[in-house]
CSV table of C-alpha atoms in Angstrom, one decimal:
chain,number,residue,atom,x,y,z
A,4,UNK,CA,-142.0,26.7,57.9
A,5,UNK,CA,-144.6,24.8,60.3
A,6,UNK,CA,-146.9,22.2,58.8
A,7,UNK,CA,-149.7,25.1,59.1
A,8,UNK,CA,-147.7,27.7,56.8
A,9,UNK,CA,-148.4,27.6,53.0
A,10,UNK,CA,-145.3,29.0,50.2
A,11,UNK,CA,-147.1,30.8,47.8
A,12,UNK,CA,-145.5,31.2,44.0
A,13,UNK,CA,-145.7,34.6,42.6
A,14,UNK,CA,-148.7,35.0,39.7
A,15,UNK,CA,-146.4,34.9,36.7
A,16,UNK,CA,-147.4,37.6,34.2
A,17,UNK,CA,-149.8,36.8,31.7
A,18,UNK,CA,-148.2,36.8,28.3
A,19,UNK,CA,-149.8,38.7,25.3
A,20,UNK,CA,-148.3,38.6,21.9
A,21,UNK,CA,-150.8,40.3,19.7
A,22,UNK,CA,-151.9,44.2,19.8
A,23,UNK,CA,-155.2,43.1,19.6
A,24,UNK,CA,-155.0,40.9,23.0
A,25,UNK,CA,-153.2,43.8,24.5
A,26,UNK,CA,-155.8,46.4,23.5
A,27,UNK,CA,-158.6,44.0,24.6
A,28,UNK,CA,-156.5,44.2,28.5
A,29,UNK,CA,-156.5,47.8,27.8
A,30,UNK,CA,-159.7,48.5,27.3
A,31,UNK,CA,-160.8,46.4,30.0
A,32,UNK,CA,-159.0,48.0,32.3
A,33,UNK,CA,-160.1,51.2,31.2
A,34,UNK,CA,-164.0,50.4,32.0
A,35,UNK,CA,-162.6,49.4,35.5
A,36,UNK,CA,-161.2,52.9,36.0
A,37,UNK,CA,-157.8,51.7,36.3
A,38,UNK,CA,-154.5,53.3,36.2
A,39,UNK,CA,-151.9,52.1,33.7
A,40,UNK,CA,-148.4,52.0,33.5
A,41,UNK,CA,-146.4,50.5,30.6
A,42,UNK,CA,-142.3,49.7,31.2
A,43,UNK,CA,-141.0,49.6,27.8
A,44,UNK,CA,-137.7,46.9,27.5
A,45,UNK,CA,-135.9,45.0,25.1
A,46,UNK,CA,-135.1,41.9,27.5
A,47,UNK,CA,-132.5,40.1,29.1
A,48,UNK,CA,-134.0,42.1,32.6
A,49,UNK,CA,-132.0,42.9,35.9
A,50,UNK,CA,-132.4,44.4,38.6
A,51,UNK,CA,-132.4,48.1,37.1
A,52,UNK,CA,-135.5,47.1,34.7
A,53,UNK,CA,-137.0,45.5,38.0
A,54,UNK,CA,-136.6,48.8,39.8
A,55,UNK,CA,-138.7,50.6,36.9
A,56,UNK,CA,-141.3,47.7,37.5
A,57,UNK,CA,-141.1,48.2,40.8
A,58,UNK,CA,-141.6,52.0,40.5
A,59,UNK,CA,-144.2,51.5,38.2
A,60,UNK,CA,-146.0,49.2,40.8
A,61,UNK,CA,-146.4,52.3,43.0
A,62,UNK,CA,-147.6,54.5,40.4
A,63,UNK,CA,-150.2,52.4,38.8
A,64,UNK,CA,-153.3,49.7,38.9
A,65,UNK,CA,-151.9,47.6,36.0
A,66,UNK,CA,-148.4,47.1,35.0
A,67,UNK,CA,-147.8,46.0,31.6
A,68,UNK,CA,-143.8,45.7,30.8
A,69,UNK,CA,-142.7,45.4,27.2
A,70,UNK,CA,-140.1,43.2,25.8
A,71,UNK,CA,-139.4,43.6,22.2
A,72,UNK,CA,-136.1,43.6,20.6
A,73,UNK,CA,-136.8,46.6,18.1
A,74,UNK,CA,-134.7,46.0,14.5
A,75,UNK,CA,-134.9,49.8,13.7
A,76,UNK,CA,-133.0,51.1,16.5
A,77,UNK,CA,-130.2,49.0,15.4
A,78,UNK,CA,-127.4,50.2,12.9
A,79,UNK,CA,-126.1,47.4,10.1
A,80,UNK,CA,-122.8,46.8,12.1
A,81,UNK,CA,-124.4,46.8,15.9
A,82,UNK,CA,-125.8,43.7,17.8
A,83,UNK,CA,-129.3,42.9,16.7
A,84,UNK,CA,-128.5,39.1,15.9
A,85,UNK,CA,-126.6,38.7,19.1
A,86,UNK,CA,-128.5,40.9,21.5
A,87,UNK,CA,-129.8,38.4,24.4
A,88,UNK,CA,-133.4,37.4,24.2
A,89,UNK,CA,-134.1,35.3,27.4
A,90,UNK,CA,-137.8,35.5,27.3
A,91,UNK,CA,-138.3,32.7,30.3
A,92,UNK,CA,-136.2,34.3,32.2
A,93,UNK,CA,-137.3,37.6,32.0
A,94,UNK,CA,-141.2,36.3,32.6
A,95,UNK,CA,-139.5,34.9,36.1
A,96,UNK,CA,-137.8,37.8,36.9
A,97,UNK,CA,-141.1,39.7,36.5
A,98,UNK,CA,-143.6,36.9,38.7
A,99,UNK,CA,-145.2,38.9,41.2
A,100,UNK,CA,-144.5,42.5,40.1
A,101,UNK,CA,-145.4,42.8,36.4
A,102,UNK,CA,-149.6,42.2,35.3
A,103,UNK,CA,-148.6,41.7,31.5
A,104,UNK,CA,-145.9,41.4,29.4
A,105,UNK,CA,-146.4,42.6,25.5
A,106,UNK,CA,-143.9,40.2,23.9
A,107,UNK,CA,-144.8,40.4,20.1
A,108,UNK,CA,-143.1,39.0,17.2
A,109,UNK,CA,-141.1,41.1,14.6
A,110,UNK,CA,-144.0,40.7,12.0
A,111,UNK,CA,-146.6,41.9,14.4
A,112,UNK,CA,-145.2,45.6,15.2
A,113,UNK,CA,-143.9,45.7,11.4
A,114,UNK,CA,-145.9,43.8,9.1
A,115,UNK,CA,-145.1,45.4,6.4
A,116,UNK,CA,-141.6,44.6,7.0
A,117,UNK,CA,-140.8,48.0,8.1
A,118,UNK,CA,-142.2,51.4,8.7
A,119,UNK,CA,-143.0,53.9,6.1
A,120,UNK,CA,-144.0,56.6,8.6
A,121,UNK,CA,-141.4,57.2,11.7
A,122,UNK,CA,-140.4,59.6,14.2
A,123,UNK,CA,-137.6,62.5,13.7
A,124,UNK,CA,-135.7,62.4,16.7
A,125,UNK,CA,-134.9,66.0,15.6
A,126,UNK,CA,-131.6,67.9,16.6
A,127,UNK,CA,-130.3,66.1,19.8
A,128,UNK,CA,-131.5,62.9,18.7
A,129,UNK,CA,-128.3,63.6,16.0
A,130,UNK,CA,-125.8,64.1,18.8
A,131,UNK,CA,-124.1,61.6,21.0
A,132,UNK,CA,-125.2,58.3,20.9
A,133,UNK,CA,-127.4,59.7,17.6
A,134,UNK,CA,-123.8,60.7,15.7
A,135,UNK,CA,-122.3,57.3,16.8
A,136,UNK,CA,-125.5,55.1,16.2
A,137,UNK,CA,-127.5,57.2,13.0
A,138,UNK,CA,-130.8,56.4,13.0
A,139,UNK,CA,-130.8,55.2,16.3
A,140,UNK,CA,-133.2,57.4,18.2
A,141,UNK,CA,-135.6,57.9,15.2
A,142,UNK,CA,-135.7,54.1,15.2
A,143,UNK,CA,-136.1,54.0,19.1
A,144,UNK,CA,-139.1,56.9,19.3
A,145,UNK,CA,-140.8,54.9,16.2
A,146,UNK,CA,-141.4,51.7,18.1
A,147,UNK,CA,-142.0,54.1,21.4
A,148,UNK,CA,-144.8,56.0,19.5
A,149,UNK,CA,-146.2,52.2,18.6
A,150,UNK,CA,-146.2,51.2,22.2
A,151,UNK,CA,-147.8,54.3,23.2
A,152,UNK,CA,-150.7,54.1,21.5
A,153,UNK,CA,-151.2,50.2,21.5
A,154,UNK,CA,-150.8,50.4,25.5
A,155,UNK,CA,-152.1,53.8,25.8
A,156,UNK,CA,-150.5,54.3,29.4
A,157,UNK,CA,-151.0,57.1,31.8
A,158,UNK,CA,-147.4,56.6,32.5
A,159,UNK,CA,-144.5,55.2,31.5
A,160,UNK,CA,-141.1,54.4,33.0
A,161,UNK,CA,-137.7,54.7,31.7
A,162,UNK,CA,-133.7,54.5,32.8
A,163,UNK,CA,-131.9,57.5,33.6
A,164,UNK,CA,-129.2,55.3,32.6
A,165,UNK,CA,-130.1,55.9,29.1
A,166,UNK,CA,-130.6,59.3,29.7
A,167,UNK,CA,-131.1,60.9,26.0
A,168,UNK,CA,-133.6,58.6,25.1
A,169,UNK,CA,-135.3,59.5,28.6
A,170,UNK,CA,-135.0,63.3,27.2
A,171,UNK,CA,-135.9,62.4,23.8
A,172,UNK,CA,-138.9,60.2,25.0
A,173,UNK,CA,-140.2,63.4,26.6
A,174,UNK,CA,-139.5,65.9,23.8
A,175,UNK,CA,-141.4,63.3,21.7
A,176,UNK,CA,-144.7,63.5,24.1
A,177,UNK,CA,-144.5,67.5,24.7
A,178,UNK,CA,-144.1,67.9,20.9
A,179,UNK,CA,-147.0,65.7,20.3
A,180,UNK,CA,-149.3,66.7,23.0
A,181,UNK,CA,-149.7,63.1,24.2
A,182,UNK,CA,-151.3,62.9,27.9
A,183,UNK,CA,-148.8,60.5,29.4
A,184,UNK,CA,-146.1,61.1,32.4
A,185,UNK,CA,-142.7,60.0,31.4
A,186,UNK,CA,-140.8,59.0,34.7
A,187,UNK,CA,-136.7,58.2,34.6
A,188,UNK,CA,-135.7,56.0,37.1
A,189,UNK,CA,-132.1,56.5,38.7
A,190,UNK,CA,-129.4,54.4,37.2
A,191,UNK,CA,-128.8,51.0,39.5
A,192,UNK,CA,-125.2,49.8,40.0
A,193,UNK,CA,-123.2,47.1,41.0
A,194,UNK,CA,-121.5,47.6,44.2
A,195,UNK,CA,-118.4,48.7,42.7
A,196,UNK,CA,-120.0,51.1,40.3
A,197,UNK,CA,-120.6,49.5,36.9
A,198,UNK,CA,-124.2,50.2,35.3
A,199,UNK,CA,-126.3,47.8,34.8
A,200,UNK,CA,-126.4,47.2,31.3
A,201,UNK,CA,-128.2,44.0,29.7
A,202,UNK,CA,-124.9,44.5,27.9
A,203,UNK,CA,-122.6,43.7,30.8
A,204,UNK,CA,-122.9,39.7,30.0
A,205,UNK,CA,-120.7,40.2,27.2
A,206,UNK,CA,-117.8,41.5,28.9
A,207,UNK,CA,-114.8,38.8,30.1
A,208,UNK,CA,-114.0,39.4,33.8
A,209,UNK,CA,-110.9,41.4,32.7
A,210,UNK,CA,-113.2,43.9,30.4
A,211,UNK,CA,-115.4,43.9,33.3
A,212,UNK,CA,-112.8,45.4,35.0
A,213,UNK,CA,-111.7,47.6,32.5
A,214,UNK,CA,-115.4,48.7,32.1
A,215,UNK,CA,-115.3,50.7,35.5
A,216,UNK,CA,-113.3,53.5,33.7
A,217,UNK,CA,-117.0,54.9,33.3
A,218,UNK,CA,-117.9,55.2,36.4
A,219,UNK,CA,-114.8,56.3,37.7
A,220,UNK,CA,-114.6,58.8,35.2
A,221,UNK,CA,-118.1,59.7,36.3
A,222,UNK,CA,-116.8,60.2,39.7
A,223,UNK,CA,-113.8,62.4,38.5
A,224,UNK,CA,-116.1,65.1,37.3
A,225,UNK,CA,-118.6,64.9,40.3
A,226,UNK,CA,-115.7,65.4,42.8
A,227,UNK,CA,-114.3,68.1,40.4
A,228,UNK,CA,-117.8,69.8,40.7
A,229,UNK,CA,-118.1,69.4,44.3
A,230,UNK,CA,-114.9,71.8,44.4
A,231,UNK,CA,-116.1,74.7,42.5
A,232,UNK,CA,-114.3,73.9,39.8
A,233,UNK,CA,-115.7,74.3,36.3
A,234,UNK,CA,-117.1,72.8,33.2
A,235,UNK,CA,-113.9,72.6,31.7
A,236,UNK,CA,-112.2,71.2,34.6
A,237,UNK,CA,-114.3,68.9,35.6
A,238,UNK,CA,-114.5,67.6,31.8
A,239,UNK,CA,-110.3,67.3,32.2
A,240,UNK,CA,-110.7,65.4,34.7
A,241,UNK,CA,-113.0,62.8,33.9
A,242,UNK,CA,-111.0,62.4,30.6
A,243,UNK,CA,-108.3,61.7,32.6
A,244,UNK,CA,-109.5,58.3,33.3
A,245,UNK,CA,-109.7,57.4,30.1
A,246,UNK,CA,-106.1,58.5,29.4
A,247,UNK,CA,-105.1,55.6,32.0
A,248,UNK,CA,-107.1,53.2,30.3
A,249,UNK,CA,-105.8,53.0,26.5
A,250,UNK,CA,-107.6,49.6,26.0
A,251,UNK,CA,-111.0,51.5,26.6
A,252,UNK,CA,-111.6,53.0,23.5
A,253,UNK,CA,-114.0,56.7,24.2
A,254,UNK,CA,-116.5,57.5,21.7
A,255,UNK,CA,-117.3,60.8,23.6
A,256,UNK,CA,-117.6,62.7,26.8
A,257,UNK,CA,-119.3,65.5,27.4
A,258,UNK,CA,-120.8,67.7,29.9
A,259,UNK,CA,-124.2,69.1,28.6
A,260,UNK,CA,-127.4,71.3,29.8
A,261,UNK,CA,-129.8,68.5,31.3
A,262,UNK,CA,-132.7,70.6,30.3
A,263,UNK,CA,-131.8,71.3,26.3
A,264,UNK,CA,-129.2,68.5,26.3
A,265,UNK,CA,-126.8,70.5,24.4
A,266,UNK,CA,-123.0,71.3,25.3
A,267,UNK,CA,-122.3,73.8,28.5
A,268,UNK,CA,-120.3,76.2,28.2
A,269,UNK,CA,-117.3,75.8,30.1
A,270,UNK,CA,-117.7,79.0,32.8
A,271,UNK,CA,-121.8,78.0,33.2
A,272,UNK,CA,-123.2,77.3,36.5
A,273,UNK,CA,-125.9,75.4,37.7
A,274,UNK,CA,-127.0,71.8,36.8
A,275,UNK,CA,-125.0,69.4,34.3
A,276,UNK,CA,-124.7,66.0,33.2
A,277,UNK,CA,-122.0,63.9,32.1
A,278,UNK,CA,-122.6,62.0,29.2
A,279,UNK,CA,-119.9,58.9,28.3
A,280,UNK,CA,-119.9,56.0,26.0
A,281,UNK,CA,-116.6,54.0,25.1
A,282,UNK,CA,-116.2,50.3,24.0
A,283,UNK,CA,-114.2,47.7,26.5
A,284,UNK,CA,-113.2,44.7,23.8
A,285,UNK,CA,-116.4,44.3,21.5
A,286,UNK,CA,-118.8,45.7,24.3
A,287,UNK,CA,-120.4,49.4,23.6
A,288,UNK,CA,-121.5,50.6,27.1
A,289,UNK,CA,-123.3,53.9,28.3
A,290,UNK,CA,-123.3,55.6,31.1
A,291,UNK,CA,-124.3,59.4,33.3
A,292,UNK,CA,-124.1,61.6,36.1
A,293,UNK,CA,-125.7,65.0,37.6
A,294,UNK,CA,-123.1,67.7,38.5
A,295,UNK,CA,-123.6,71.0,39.9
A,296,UNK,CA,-121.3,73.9,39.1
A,297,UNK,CA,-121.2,76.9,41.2
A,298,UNK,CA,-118.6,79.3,41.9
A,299,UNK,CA,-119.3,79.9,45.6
A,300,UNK,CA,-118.1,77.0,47.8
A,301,UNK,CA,-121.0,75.9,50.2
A,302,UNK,CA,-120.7,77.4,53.4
């Protein structure tokens, strides 16, 4: 850098930890005419929550990320105590991309201590992650609902790593007529495979590597797919992975309809996705992929 240049520090986002403050930025940028979009998180960012910021960047005037570790969405056995909450961090992370962040205390999105009204994730919020985690989703679309109409967005950006809240998210705002987009962003991995997962800090570097059965099991049924074979088969193979792996414990796989999100039938064609979630030592970790089943091979 010549004694001519200048290094310019990204704006840092401004902080807001009140609804009211965060309606008074809302409103304001209403009256300018400009476009919203919120990113809602619960912390401990990387780079696949950056990619929905930076998403979100292209799609809107004012960017206003969330970061609120949300007590209902966890069960009495799961991780609420120990989740990471690295606020400092996560405001670096976001310098130069993010306008706001809505960082509020526990008290200030439930003073009452709880909620008395909530949100029925309805059918497929009971499957899946819903069966393994009850009360998850109704818990997740509750503080949703909250941000929704404290940020009142014109869009709003999720994971397609997480890809039944994604769905869920949606089914909420169809069912409720609310006049926001709902965008999933695609799953970011490391270089070997694993999702990103604010998660992943807990593994040791042998769960780590134990943690890839996902992915490769992901693999297994895309490459099954890709050779015509069928639901069945490509399910077969996919569990195969975990069958090499006993110290990765599966809590299910399955191979589901990515427009009802209910089980395929094993002869269907068309799109699927592959829905997996097992522990590696004390460490619960998600993960998806699109397939295709047809019963013609491409030509």
């Amino acid at each position: 850098m010549t004694c001519t240049e200048t290094q310019t520090t990204p704006a840092a986002p401004t902080v807001l930890g009140t609804i009211a403050a965060t309606r008074e930025l809302v409103r304001a940028a209403r009256a300018a005419g400009r476009r919203i979009a919120l990113v809602p998180t619960m912390g401990a960012l990387h780079d696949g929550h950056l990619a929905l910021v930076a998403r979100a960047r292209e799609l809107a005037d004012l960017v206003i990320v969330s970061i609120f570790v949300n007590p209902l969405q966890f069960g009495p056995n799961e991780d609420f105590a120990r989740y990471p909450r690295t606020l400092d961090a996560d405001l670096a992370a976001l310098a130069g991309s993010a306008d706001a962040v809505f960082a509020p205390a526990v008290d200030e999105m439930y003073p009452a201590g709880a909620s008395q009204t909530t949100v029925h994730a309805g059918q497929v919020g009971e499957l899946y992650e819903g069966a393994s985690r009850p009360g998850h989703f109704d818990g997740m679309l509750t503080v949703v609902s909250k941000l929704f109409n404290i940020v009142q967005p014109d869009v709003a950006l999720f994971g397609q790593k997480d890809a039944q809240q994604a769905f869920l998210v949606r089914q909420m705002v169809a069912d409720l007529n609310l006049p926001i987009e709902i965008e999933a962003v695609r799953t970011v991995r490391e270089l070997d495979g694993l999702a990103l997962s604010s998660r992943n800090r807990y593994l040791s570097e042998s769960e780590r590597v134990l943690a890839l059965t996902l992915s490769a099991s992901l693999r297994a049924a895309v490459e099954a797919s890709a050779r015509h074979e069928n639901v069945a088969a490509a399910r077969e193979a996919a569990l195969a992975r975990f069958d090499q792996q006993p110290d990765v414990r599966l809590d299910y796989l399955v191979i589901v309809d990515p427009a009802t999100l209910l089980p395929l039938e094993d002869d269907a064609t068309g799109d699927g996705l592959i829905l997996v979630a097992a522990r590696v030592g004390a460490t619960r970790l998600i993960d998806n992929a699109p397939l295709t089943f047809s019963t013609t091979p491409a030509g």
